[in-house]
Amino acid sequence: MPGLEDLYREIILDHYRNPRNRGELPVPPAHAETGFNPLCGDEITVYVQTEGDRIVDVKLAGQGCSISQSSASMMSTAVKGKTIDEARRVVSTFKGMMSVHEQRLGGDEAERSSDALAELGDLVALQGVVKFPVRIKCATLSWNTFAQALDAVGAPNH
Amino acid sequence: MPGLEDLYREIILDHYRNPRNRGELPVPPAHAETGFNPLCGDEITVYVQTEGDRIVDVKLAGQGCSISQSSASMMSTAVKGKTIDEARRVVSTFKGMMSVHEQRLGGDEAERSSDALAELGDLVALQGVVKFPVRIKCATLSWNTFAQALDAVGAPNH
Amino acid sequence: MAIDVTAVKKDFPIFDQEVGGKRLVFLDSAASSQKPRAVLDAMDGYYSTTHANVHRGVYAIAEEATRLYELARRRVGAFVGADDPAEVIFTKNVTESFNLIAYSWGRANLGRGDVVVLSSMEHHANLVPWLQLAEERGIVLRYLGLTDDGRLDTSELERELDGARLVSITACSNVLGTLTPVREVADAAHAAGALVAVDGAQLVPHVPTEVGALGADFFGFTGHKMLGPTGIGVLWARRELLEAMPPFLGGGEMISDVRTDGFSPAELPWKFEAGTPPIAEALGLAAAVEYLEKLGMDAVREHEKALSAYAIASLTERFGDDIKIHGPLDAGSRGGLISFAFKGIHPHDLSQVLDEHGVCVRAGHHCAKPLMRHLGVAATARASWSVYNDEPDIDALGDALVDADRIFS
Amino acid sequence: MAIDVTAVKKDFPIFDQEVGGKRLVFLDSAASSQKPRAVLDAMDGYYSTTHANVHRGVYAIAEEATRLYELARRRVGAFVGADDPAEVIFTKNVTESFNLIAYSWGRANLGRGDVVVLSSMEHHANLVPWLQLAEERGIVLRYLGLTDDGRLDTSELERELDGARLVSITACSNVLGTLTPVREVADAAHAAGALVAVDGAQLVPHVPTEVGALGADFFGFTGHKMLGPTGIGVLWARRELLEAMPPFLGGGEMISDVRTDGFSPAELPWKFEAGTPPIAEALGLAAAVEYLEKLGMDAVREHEKALSAYAIASLTERFGDDIKIHGPLDAGSRGGLISFAFKGIHPHDLSQVLDEHGVCVRAGHHCAKPLMRHLGVAATARASWSVYNDEPDIDALGDALVDADRIFS
Ligand SMILES: Cc1ncc(COP(=O)(O)O)c(C=O)c1O
Ligand SMILES: Cc1ncc(COP(=O)(O)O)c(C=O)c1O
């Protein structure tokens, strides 16, 4: 059985206790999306401010458990300053890491390449979450919400 | 386990092979009711002809298994010539005999009095049916249908 | 007679094991209880000796299966004082029971503007079916409020029930633990000309129950929370209501005749049991009921009330203001559970740390999101008990909370 | 590899016993099959080690319960070629599956005058839900006819499907045994702009099945007929259909958010699984599927086809014109059953006498009353087989028929 130390790494607790980029941004010009975790009722709002194709600011509001809060916090530092395309790649790498659970069920897909994981930096600390499948939704809540915001920002009528 | 000889008594097979009172009666003056056995799809039509409060003729149409056919046949001979009230009492005694299954489930009611059963004559041969609960609906189909016909005949607007 | 928990635990195979090297401290029976061996044996015995489809077979094992299934109906009905088996319908869970009420009675009787009264502490099972009907038909939902200490507020009952067609409330909140004054609400509802539906999912496993004494017209409960198997629930309702209601699910068993252009429904209760019913599950539920009856529901209630009192007292003593227990604080006003907040630690994190100590509690919105909004929280942690729990289980919860505090503070 | 029936019978505890002093000759698997020990063990093992409610628990045994339940979904889906678990919905039986189609897709898409095409050999499960919709909404039902030898008559398909919105047919008649040309009907239906629902209740247990190859848009089947437990069925449907459909049953698990004035449904497949699902039953069904896969569905099909051929040949040889077997006489055109009439003896009486010999067959209308009217009978006797049947079982049926003749002639 995986132990708590796999889940609650020090860096995760640090981001939970000292969340980065908390706050709101005026909408517009920023774009905001809200996501729900149907399991526990957690809600998160992600504010994204772009200039051209670059993400110049990200802010986070809402509440959640240590995993969803720290994942959001780490995400915000990871994507701030990146182009939309670069951010999309980070999202996809992160979600790939989180889908190990699905693979375990299916049992037929290879492990993520360690190269791709290296890109994630601190976020790799969240890898332990996949050993706690119910918590995966906590870790991915902010990412899915952020991805929706990117889609809206990138949409032609924006 | 109850054996077939409890079910297929000679008198039952006799009524099955040589059903009494098969046929139809003109409606009106006779009254007709049709009943279904939802278990097997059997249908029976009971024709009842009264004069005053006396049942002067009963005829039976439809199809069914040996139990439903012989029960109907015996019923017709038992109630023909009786008053409506007398016939109702036979119905109730017969249905009481058939409800032993219910008692077995509940397990708390006494056996029918043998006096009442004596009234039923040949019909007592059907007592074995209660050991085969699914067949009770076969035995009671014509009786329920007949009782409905009596209700209709006795109804004020008839 | 008091419950001998050591003996009871031996009846539940799941407690034979350790989980992750720890004794299993199962405090999530309100989500789903564990099952005694007698329940598993009833189902295995059935499958191993006399399984066959029910109601239509004319051979010995099918007759026996039918007899056992109908006997289970009587036993389960009798357990809640429902003595007419025609009024006892087996569903797949209590959620289906409430959908049956909403789809069949609701769609036949309710139209635009008709008022259905719920409470602010309903489980989604007694909420979403009415929201669906509101969306589809324009019925109006009204919610009875709560007092500050989490009881049903009946101070304005007469006004709130005015013009209602149906009052549908839980007998015991699965979040607050609060027992509601069902009889008082039912009497007021009947006086106002409304029918009364009661969600007994958290009542029946824990408190002696008589549908008649409650004044209910409809009453639902669910097997897996009362030591029974998954896959079975119950709807009891008064015969005249069931007789007047149109069928809900259509299919085999629920008809007396089918033509290419129409059908006639079967008699009660089969009219509402379309398709092959949960046969083994009904037998398992009957065995669960028998197990509870052997312990005695009065004893079960006393045992669980004592545990609630112990939990409230000991946790408050250990943690003072660091723990906030939702709902009324006297054990007599609640069923077998407490929901709580602890030092601002998110319930998910609490539950995760507790699990490390073998302590299973539930964290989340408990399918009662409107109540969560009312409480101003996204989630709570909930510990709940059944016949196999004892004070050491509650102590283990307290010990694990200390550890959670260590990690997150 | 051929099926070793002696070995297989040992896997089914019910065959360990004698019934009334006789060997159990179970020929009623089309009503409900027996269960191998592996299925009972899967459920007991689950209850004894890791039972907890699924999807919301943050503790080890709840996570494991969730993992096993979702794994069961994948396994059961894969068994019929449904590889996207979001498209695999657990219901309580196939009857609920068809009600789900009719209530959710039907009520969202069908109105007065819309045509739904069925066949004349549908089970009430795929009949009554449409009759209910006809009564409620005024949809129009059209019935594909049968050929004289009991096959689906497809000679007028194009005309009959003209203007249809949905074609809903069985893949295998539970009365005649006929396999229907599902693909041909599906292609014609799609060409006519109609969707296709298929009742696989009598197909999946007996014939290798791929929902894609059948061309189905909706596909339902039921656990207890395929060596699985009671209390569970399946609805598979194409994702885009399920996504567009409104929820059916409302309650816990099927929502992503609930407010006092509305709700948002959850993702697939949970959107259609309200309340606590049949968890143990899903695991039992997965074990049944594994058992069938180990035997190999091709081998199962060959075994049962051979039994059908043997039954038709040997009974015809023994009884000549005294026995009338309904439906096509070549075993390749049928699933694992025969319905028959014998010497004018009522099927109830036949079944009763057969039971005395330990031979279990079904007698009745088999929940297919319109087909009974078409055949001009009130009832038939039906013998059906599964992996545990062999030629001596059919011989026992023949011997018992001789005795029935003795009693009733
Ligand atoms: C062809 C067919 N469809 C549907 C059903 C209904 O199955 P269930 O009762 O499991 O819903 C049956 C069996 O009774 C059947 O044979
Ligand atoms: C009060 C209450 N009502 C209804 C339900 C729903 O029960 P089920 O999921 O068995 O339908 C629950 C439990 O989840 C409950 O606690």
XYZ file of N, CA and C in Angstrom, chain C residues 103-296:
582
model
N -41.659 9.773 -11.027
C -42.086 9.462 -12.394
C -43.537 9.012 -12.433
N -43.908 8.128 -11.519
C -45.249 7.548 -11.628
C -46.298 8.429 -10.944
N -46.183 8.600 -9.638
C -47.176 9.436 -8.952
C -47.032 10.894 -9.406
N -45.788 11.342 -9.474
C -45.542 12.751 -9.792
C -46.090 13.149 -11.149
N -45.730 12.375 -12.173
C -46.168 12.761 -13.513
C -47.667 12.570 -13.710
N -48.282 11.687 -12.916
C -49.727 11.524 -13.040
C -50.494 12.597 -12.275
N -49.839 13.231 -11.316
C -50.584 14.105 -10.406
C -50.127 15.554 -10.339
N -48.931 15.833 -10.822
C -48.398 17.177 -10.630
C -48.257 17.912 -11.960
N -48.604 19.168 -11.939
C -48.435 20.001 -13.122
C -47.875 21.358 -12.738
N -47.824 22.220 -13.716
C -47.250 23.556 -13.526
C -47.793 24.227 -12.267
N -46.883 24.713 -11.440
C -47.284 25.468 -10.259
C -47.580 24.630 -9.036
N -47.715 23.320 -9.227
C -47.970 22.469 -8.053
C -46.743 22.470 -7.145
N -47.020 22.492 -5.847
C -45.930 22.675 -4.883
C -45.527 21.345 -4.240
N -44.241 21.054 -4.286
C -43.654 19.942 -3.541
C -42.713 20.546 -2.507
N -42.885 20.129 -1.261
C -42.073 20.676 -0.171
C -40.998 19.669 0.227
N -39.760 20.107 0.188
C -38.625 19.288 0.625
C -38.017 19.962 1.851
N -36.905 19.421 2.341
C -36.198 20.152 3.388
C -34.825 20.534 2.856
N -34.153 21.380 3.592
C -32.831 21.840 3.170
C -31.757 20.809 3.459
N -32.137 19.645 3.975
C -31.091 18.639 4.228
C -31.356 17.342 3.474
N -31.992 17.469 2.307
C -32.255 16.241 1.550
C -31.014 15.743 0.816
N -30.941 14.432 0.729
C -29.968 13.758 -0.131
C -30.406 13.966 -1.586
N -29.447 13.985 -2.490
C -29.795 14.182 -3.908
C -30.855 13.206 -4.413
N -30.936 12.034 -3.775
C -31.940 11.043 -4.193
C -33.359 11.579 -4.024
N -33.551 12.426 -3.047
C -34.864 13.026 -2.809
C -34.854 14.497 -3.214
N -34.097 14.798 -4.258
C -33.949 16.186 -4.654
C -33.935 16.251 -6.179
N -32.996 15.514 -6.762
C -32.857 15.575 -8.222
C -34.134 15.114 -8.943
N -34.807 14.034 -8.487
C -36.042 13.658 -9.189
C -37.062 14.799 -9.218
N -37.096 15.601 -8.161
C -38.051 16.720 -8.119
C -37.545 17.880 -8.957
N -36.230 18.080 -8.988
C -35.673 19.113 -9.866
C -35.951 18.760 -11.328
N -35.847 17.470 -11.648
C -36.171 17.045 -13.021
C -37.623 17.367 -13.349
N -38.497 17.126 -12.376
C -39.917 17.378 -12.587
C -40.195 18.882 -12.664
N -39.420 19.651 -11.911
C -39.571 21.104 -11.980
C -39.198 21.594 -13.384
N -38.115 21.040 -13.906
C -37.649 21.451 -15.224
C -38.649 21.030 -16.301
N -39.178 19.823 -16.122
C -40.024 19.247 -17.170
C -41.458 19.769 -17.087
N -41.950 19.974 -15.869
C -43.367 20.251 -15.681
C -43.657 21.608 -15.057
N -42.613 22.254 -14.572
C -42.869 23.522 -13.904
C -43.467 23.381 -12.524
N -43.243 22.246 -11.846
C -43.682 22.208 -10.446
C -42.780 23.135 -9.641
N -43.262 23.531 -8.481
C -42.522 24.494 -7.655
C -41.998 23.783 -6.409
N -40.713 23.948 -6.133
C -40.132 23.329 -4.941
C -39.996 24.355 -3.832
N -40.353 23.929 -2.636
C -40.228 24.786 -1.469
C -39.395 23.996 -0.460
N -38.524 24.676 0.265
C -37.621 23.978 1.177
C -37.878 24.381 2.619
N -38.151 23.402 3.480
C -38.215 23.679 4.906
C -36.810 24.012 5.385
N -36.703 25.033 6.241
C -35.386 25.476 6.693
C -34.887 24.694 7.906
N -33.726 25.077 8.373
C -33.100 24.430 9.510
C -32.913 25.437 10.640
N -32.909 24.937 11.844
C -32.550 25.805 12.978
C -31.028 25.932 13.017
N -30.557 26.833 13.862
C -29.111 27.048 13.929
C -28.344 25.797 14.338
N -28.967 24.964 15.164
C -28.242 23.753 15.564
C -28.572 22.559 14.657
N -29.097 22.861 13.462
C -29.207 21.808 12.455
C -30.399 20.888 12.615
N -31.463 21.374 13.264
C -32.707 20.601 13.287
C -33.638 21.131 12.210
N -34.659 20.332 11.888
C -35.655 20.818 10.951
C -36.460 21.910 11.649
N -36.571 23.047 11.012
C -37.308 24.168 11.597
C -38.791 24.003 11.264
N -39.593 23.694 12.291
C -41.016 23.472 12.035
C -41.859 24.643 12.521
N -41.201 25.766 12.822
C -41.948 26.879 13.420
C -42.949 27.500 12.444
N -42.697 27.361 11.166
C -43.583 27.980 10.173
C -44.298 26.926 9.337
N -44.384 25.732 9.894
C -44.845 24.586 9.117
C -46.156 24.855 8.383
N -47.127 25.389 9.128
C -48.454 25.547 8.549
C -48.392 26.422 7.291
N -47.665 27.528 7.425
C -47.535 28.428 6.283
C -46.789 27.746 5.134
N -45.717 27.052 5.490
C -44.880 26.466 4.440
C -45.570 25.318 3.710
N -46.489 24.652 4.406
C -47.159 23.518 3.767
C -48.426 23.952 3.032
N -48.787 25.179 3.175
C -50.030 25.661 2.583
C -50.013 25.448 1.071
N -51.006 24.741 0.589
C -51.114 24.531 -0.850
C -50.215 23.443 -1.400
N -49.462 22.758 -0.537
C -48.550 21.719 -1.025
C -49.326 20.479 -1.472
N -48.788 19.794 -2.473
C -49.367 18.526 -2.924
C -48.632 17.356 -2.298
N -47.339 17.563 -2.060
C -46.510 16.482 -1.506
C -45.444 17.106 -0.625
N -45.191 16.450 0.511
C -44.049 16.807 1.352
C -43.129 15.596 1.337
N -41.880 15.805 0.922
C -40.962 14.678 0.806
C -39.693 14.996 1.585
N -39.516 14.328 2.727
C -38.388 14.674 3.601
C -37.669 13.433 4.110
N -36.458 13.653 4.511
C -35.686 12.575 5.098
C -36.056 12.417 6.566
N -36.006 11.178 7.049
C -36.253 10.916 8.462
C -34.988 11.118 9.276
N -33.844 11.082 8.595
C -32.566 11.271 9.278
C -31.571 11.808 8.270
N -30.977 12.943 8.576
C -30.024 13.545 7.648
C -28.750 12.713 7.576
N -28.281 12.458 6.363
C -27.049 11.685 6.218
C -25.811 12.547 6.441
N -26.002 13.849 6.649
C -24.869 14.736 6.893
C -24.859 15.190 8.352
N -25.979 15.717 8.800
C -26.050 16.260 10.154
C -26.328 15.178 11.178
N -26.911 14.082 10.721
C -27.323 13.043 11.647
C -28.680 13.315 12.270
N -29.204 14.503 12.070
C -30.462 14.899 12.691
C -31.628 13.969 12.372
N -32.333 13.546 13.409
C -33.615 12.881 13.205
C -34.662 13.975 13.041
N -35.541 13.831 12.065
C -36.552 14.868 11.851
C -37.875 14.438 12.469
N -38.710 15.393 12.864
C -40.015 15.056 13.467
C -41.009 14.669 12.368
N -40.825 13.457 11.842
C -41.610 13.038 10.679
C -43.106 13.081 10.975
N -43.470 12.574 12.164
C -44.896 12.494 12.469
C -45.541 13.882 12.500
N -44.841 14.816 13.117
C -45.365 16.181 13.196
C -45.543 16.768 11.792
N -44.533 16.575 10.948
C -44.618 17.097 9.578
C -45.731 16.386 8.814
N -45.835 15.068 9.024
C -46.845 14.300 8.298
C -48.251 14.757 8.690
N -48.462 14.955 9.982
C -49.788 15.394 10.420
C -50.128 16.757 9.827
N -49.145 17.654 9.856
C -49.391 18.979 9.284
C -49.614 18.886 7.777
N -48.876 18.025 7.138
C -49.029 17.870 5.690
C -50.415 17.328 5.351
N -50.822 16.306 6.086
C -52.136 15.727 5.821
C -53.232 16.759 6.074
N -53.038 17.545 7.129
C -54.028 18.591 7.415
C -54.091 19.588 6.267
N -52.957 19.795 5.619
C -52.923 20.729 4.490
C -53.331 20.058 3.183
N -53.675 18.769 3.259
C -54.117 18.079 2.050
C -52.977 17.543 1.203
N -51.790 17.469 1.762
C -50.642 16.963 1.001
C -50.337 15.524 1.383
N -49.745 14.782 0.474
C -49.225 13.450 0.775
C -47.813 13.592 1.332
N -47.342 12.495 1.950
C -46.045 12.556 2.629
C -45.147 11.400 2.176
N -43.986 11.750 1.650
C -42.972 10.746 1.310
C -41.813 10.903 2.272
N -41.280 9.758 2.719
C -40.214 9.804 3.716
C -39.020 8.987 3.229
N -37.840 9.598 3.309
C -36.598 8.917 2.962
C -36.053 8.269 4.229
N -36.178 6.967 4.302
C -35.763 6.236 5.491
C -34.392 5.592 5.379
N -33.609 6.009 4.386
C -32.319 5.346 4.135
C -31.419 5.328 5.366
N -31.418 6.432 6.137
C -30.545 6.506 7.316
C -31.310 6.222 8.603
N -32.598 5.913 8.498
C -33.385 5.622 9.697
C -33.473 4.117 9.943
N -33.914 3.408 8.907
C -34.219 1.985 9.047
C -33.051 1.160 9.594
N -31.805 1.441 9.203
C -30.706 0.624 9.732
C -30.443 0.857 11.211
N -30.998 1.930 11.786
C -30.528 2.374 13.095
C -31.607 2.542 14.154
N -32.851 2.728 13.738
C -33.917 3.079 14.676
C -35.129 2.193 14.358
N -35.765 1.624 15.392
C -36.974 0.825 15.129
C -37.976 1.668 14.329
N -38.514 1.101 13.267
C -39.316 1.890 12.327
C -40.667 1.255 12.067
N -41.710 2.075 12.106
C -43.072 1.641 11.757
C -43.641 2.653 10.780
N -43.850 2.264 9.546
C -44.328 3.251 8.575
C -45.649 3.862 9.009
N -46.484 3.043 9.665
C -47.772 3.570 10.109
C -47.601 4.667 11.153
N -46.750 4.422 12.130
C -46.542 5.393 13.202
C -45.939 6.692 12.672
N -45.153 6.585 11.601
C -44.543 7.791 11.033
C -45.565 8.655 10.307
N -46.677 8.034 9.895
C -47.664 8.774 9.127
C -47.281 8.943 7.671
N -46.395 8.083 7.180
C -45.945 8.215 5.793
C -46.965 7.645 4.819
N -47.016 8.233 3.632
C -47.778 7.651 2.521
C -46.851 6.869 1.595
N -45.631 7.381 1.442
C -44.571 6.684 0.704
C -43.367 6.594 1.635
N -42.647 5.475 1.575
C -41.483 5.326 2.449
C -40.423 4.515 1.697
N -39.232 5.072 1.576
C -38.166 4.370 0.848
C -36.978 4.087 1.742
N -36.318 2.959 1.473
C -35.042 2.681 2.146
C -34.194 1.781 1.260
N -32.964 1.529 1.678
C -32.001 0.928 0.762
C -31.224 -0.185 1.443
N -31.004 -1.286 0.748
C -30.464 -2.495 1.363
C -29.033 -2.395 1.867
N -28.167 -1.780 1.057
C -26.730 -1.864 1.355
C -26.324 -1.051 2.569
N -27.194 -0.177 3.068
C -26.864 0.585 4.278
C -27.335 -0.129 5.538
N -28.062 -1.223 5.396
C -28.648 -1.903 6.559
C -28.175 -3.351 6.625
N -26.888 -3.554 6.338
C -26.225 -4.854 6.389
C -26.598 -5.750 5.210
N -27.425 -5.267 4.307
C -27.831 -6.047 3.152
C -26.901 -5.825 1.972
N -27.173 -6.539 0.875
C -26.315 -6.444 -0.307
C -26.556 -5.162 -1.107
N -25.673 -4.890 -2.026
C -25.920 -3.844 -3.015
C -26.995 -4.352 -3.980
N -27.552 -3.424 -4.758
C -28.472 -3.835 -5.824
C -29.917 -3.987 -5.392
N -30.274 -3.550 -4.180
C -31.675 -3.646 -3.783
C -32.092 -2.494 -2.874
N -33.281 -1.985 -3.152
C -33.894 -0.965 -2.330
C -35.367 -1.306 -2.188
N -36.079 -0.500 -1.441
C -37.491 -0.783 -1.189
C -38.292 0.506 -1.321
N -39.462 0.386 -1.891
C -40.459 1.446 -1.774
C -41.705 0.832 -1.155
N -42.116 1.384 -0.031
C -43.423 1.039 0.517
C -44.343 2.209 0.227
N -45.585 1.912 -0.104
C -46.581 2.983 -0.234
C -47.949 2.402 0.046
N -48.873 3.273 0.395
C -50.226 2.808 0.674
C -50.846 2.235 -0.584
N -51.556 1.132 -0.404
C -52.091 0.369 -1.519
C -52.926 1.226 -2.474
N -53.778 2.069 -1.894
C -54.672 2.810 -2.792
C -53.882 3.777 -3.678
N -52.768 4.275 -3.164
C -51.924 5.130 -4.002
C -51.301 4.312 -5.125
N -50.723 3.174 -4.740
C -50.060 2.327 -5.734
C -51.047 1.855 -6.785
N -52.272 1.566 -6.340
C -53.259 1.079 -7.303
C -53.614 2.145 -8.326
N -53.677 3.372 -7.866
C -54.068 4.450 -8.782
C -52.911 4.907 -9.669
N -51.692 4.595 -9.274
C -50.546 5.086 -10.040
C -50.330 4.293 -11.323
N -49.908 4.981 -12.389
C -49.546 4.241 -13.602
C -48.232 3.506 -13.364
N -47.968 2.453 -14.141
C -46.686 1.764 -14.004
C -45.543 2.729 -14.303
N -44.354 2.392 -13.811
C -43.175 3.192 -14.093
C -42.364 2.445 -15.158
N -41.481 1.543 -14.762
C -40.728 0.768 -15.749
C -41.653 -0.267 -16.389
N -41.533 -0.417 -17.696
C -42.358 -1.378 -18.413
C -41.542 -2.586 -18.835
N -42.167 -3.762 -18.838
C -41.452 -4.956 -19.283
C -42.123 -6.208 -18.778
N -41.348 -7.281 -18.655
C -41.885 -8.531 -18.161
C -42.280 -8.413 -16.705
N -43.086 -9.317 -16.214
C -43.519 -9.417 -14.812
C -44.526 -8.352 -14.394
N -44.489 -7.172 -15.042
C -45.350 -6.088 -14.531
C -46.646 -5.998 -15.319
N -46.909 -6.954 -16.186
C -48.110 -6.886 -17.026
C -49.044 -8.052 -16.740
N -50.321 -7.862 -17.020
C -51.191 -9.030 -17.032
C -51.522 -9.403 -18.473
N -51.489 -8.435 -19.361
C -51.648 -8.757 -20.780
C -50.938 -7.700 -21.627
N -50.384 -8.148 -22.750
C -49.748 -7.236 -23.698
C -50.264 -7.556 -25.085
N -50.692 -6.519 -25.778
C -51.073 -6.658 -27.173
C -50.140 -5.765 -27.994
N -50.249 -5.829 -29.304
C -49.383 -4.961 -30.104
C -49.796 -3.502 -29.940
N -50.996 -3.253 -29.418
C -51.450 -1.868 -29.312
C -51.726 -1.425 -27.871
N -51.284 -2.194 -26.906
C -51.510 -1.755 -25.531
C -51.237 -2.875 -24.541
N -51.341 -2.548 -23.253
C -51.072 -3.558 -22.238
C -51.893 -3.263 -20.994
N -52.113 -4.285 -20.163
C -52.744 -4.074 -18.857
C -51.732 -4.452 -17.789
N -51.591 -3.606 -16.778
C -50.598 -3.888 -15.737
C -51.011 -5.055 -14.858
N -50.023 -5.650 -14.204
C -50.251 -6.747 -13.274
C -50.756 -6.209 -11.943
N -51.078 -7.133 -11.051
C -51.462 -6.750 -9.690
C -50.258 -6.205 -8.922
N -50.560 -5.569 -7.806
C -49.512 -5.143 -6.873
C -48.931 -6.367 -6.175
N -47.681 -6.338 -5.814
C -46.687 -5.289 -6.055
C -45.990 -5.408 -7.412
N -46.316 -6.484 -8.156
C -45.532 -6.801 -9.356
C -45.669 -5.750 -10.445
N -46.787 -5.030 -10.420
C -46.988 -3.927 -11.364
C -45.784 -2.989 -11.413
N -45.071 -2.860 -10.305
C -43.924 -1.943 -10.258
C -42.577 -2.657 -10.271
N -42.598 -3.953 -10.592
C -41.328 -4.691 -10.640
C -41.117 -5.262 -12.029
N -40.643 -4.411 -12.930
C -40.451 -4.830 -14.322
C -39.143 -5.598 -14.457
N -39.218 -6.683 -15.205
C -38.007 -7.458 -15.470
C -37.655 -8.369 -14.315
N -36.591 -9.117 -14.485
C -36.146 -10.034 -13.452
C -35.714 -9.232 -12.234
N -36.311 -9.497 -11.087
C -35.995 -8.696 -9.898
C -34.665 -9.114 -9.284
N -34.179 -8.347 -8.322
C -32.951 -8.708 -7.603
C -33.255 -9.830 -6.625
N -33.295 -11.061 -7.135
C -33.789 -12.187 -6.335
C -32.829 -12.506 -5.189
N -31.577 -12.775 -5.521
C -30.611 -13.112 -4.469
C -30.497 -11.952 -3.490
N -30.570 -10.740 -4.028
C -30.427 -9.556 -3.173
C -31.598 -9.448 -2.199
N -32.787 -9.810 -2.626
C -33.941 -9.781 -1.722
C -33.727 -10.775 -0.578
N -33.197 -11.950 -0.925
C -32.934 -12.948 0.114
C -31.836 -12.464 1.057
N -30.840 -11.811 0.484
C -29.771 -11.261 1.312
C -30.300 -10.185 2.248
N -31.179 -9.357 1.727
C -31.745 -8.287 2.561
C -32.611 -8.883 3.673
N -33.364 -9.935 3.342
C -34.171 -10.590 4.376
C -33.262 -11.157 5.467
N -32.114 -11.696 5.078
C -31.174 -12.228 6.072
C -30.598 -11.091 6.920
N -30.385 -9.934 6.313
C -29.878 -8.783 7.064
C -30.899 -8.340 8.106
N -32.140 -8.319 7.679
C -33.231 -7.925 8.566
C -33.331 -8.909 9.740
N -33.188 -10.175 9.409
C -33.226 -11.189 10.465
C -32.075 -10.996 11.441
N -30.921 -10.673 10.895
C -29.750 -10.448 11.757
C -30.003 -9.271 12.703
N -30.538 -8.190 12.153
C -30.833 -7.020 12.983
C -31.906 -7.339 14.021
N -32.901 -8.132 13.602
C -33.968 -8.487 14.539
C -33.431 -9.338 15.679
N -32.454 -10.179 15.353
C -31.882 -11.013 16.403
C -31.162 -10.129 17.431
N -30.452 -9.140 16.957
C -29.818 -8.213 17.899
C -30.879 -7.406 18.634
N -31.978 -7.135 17.936
C -33.049 -6.321 18.510
C -32.832 -4.867 18.146
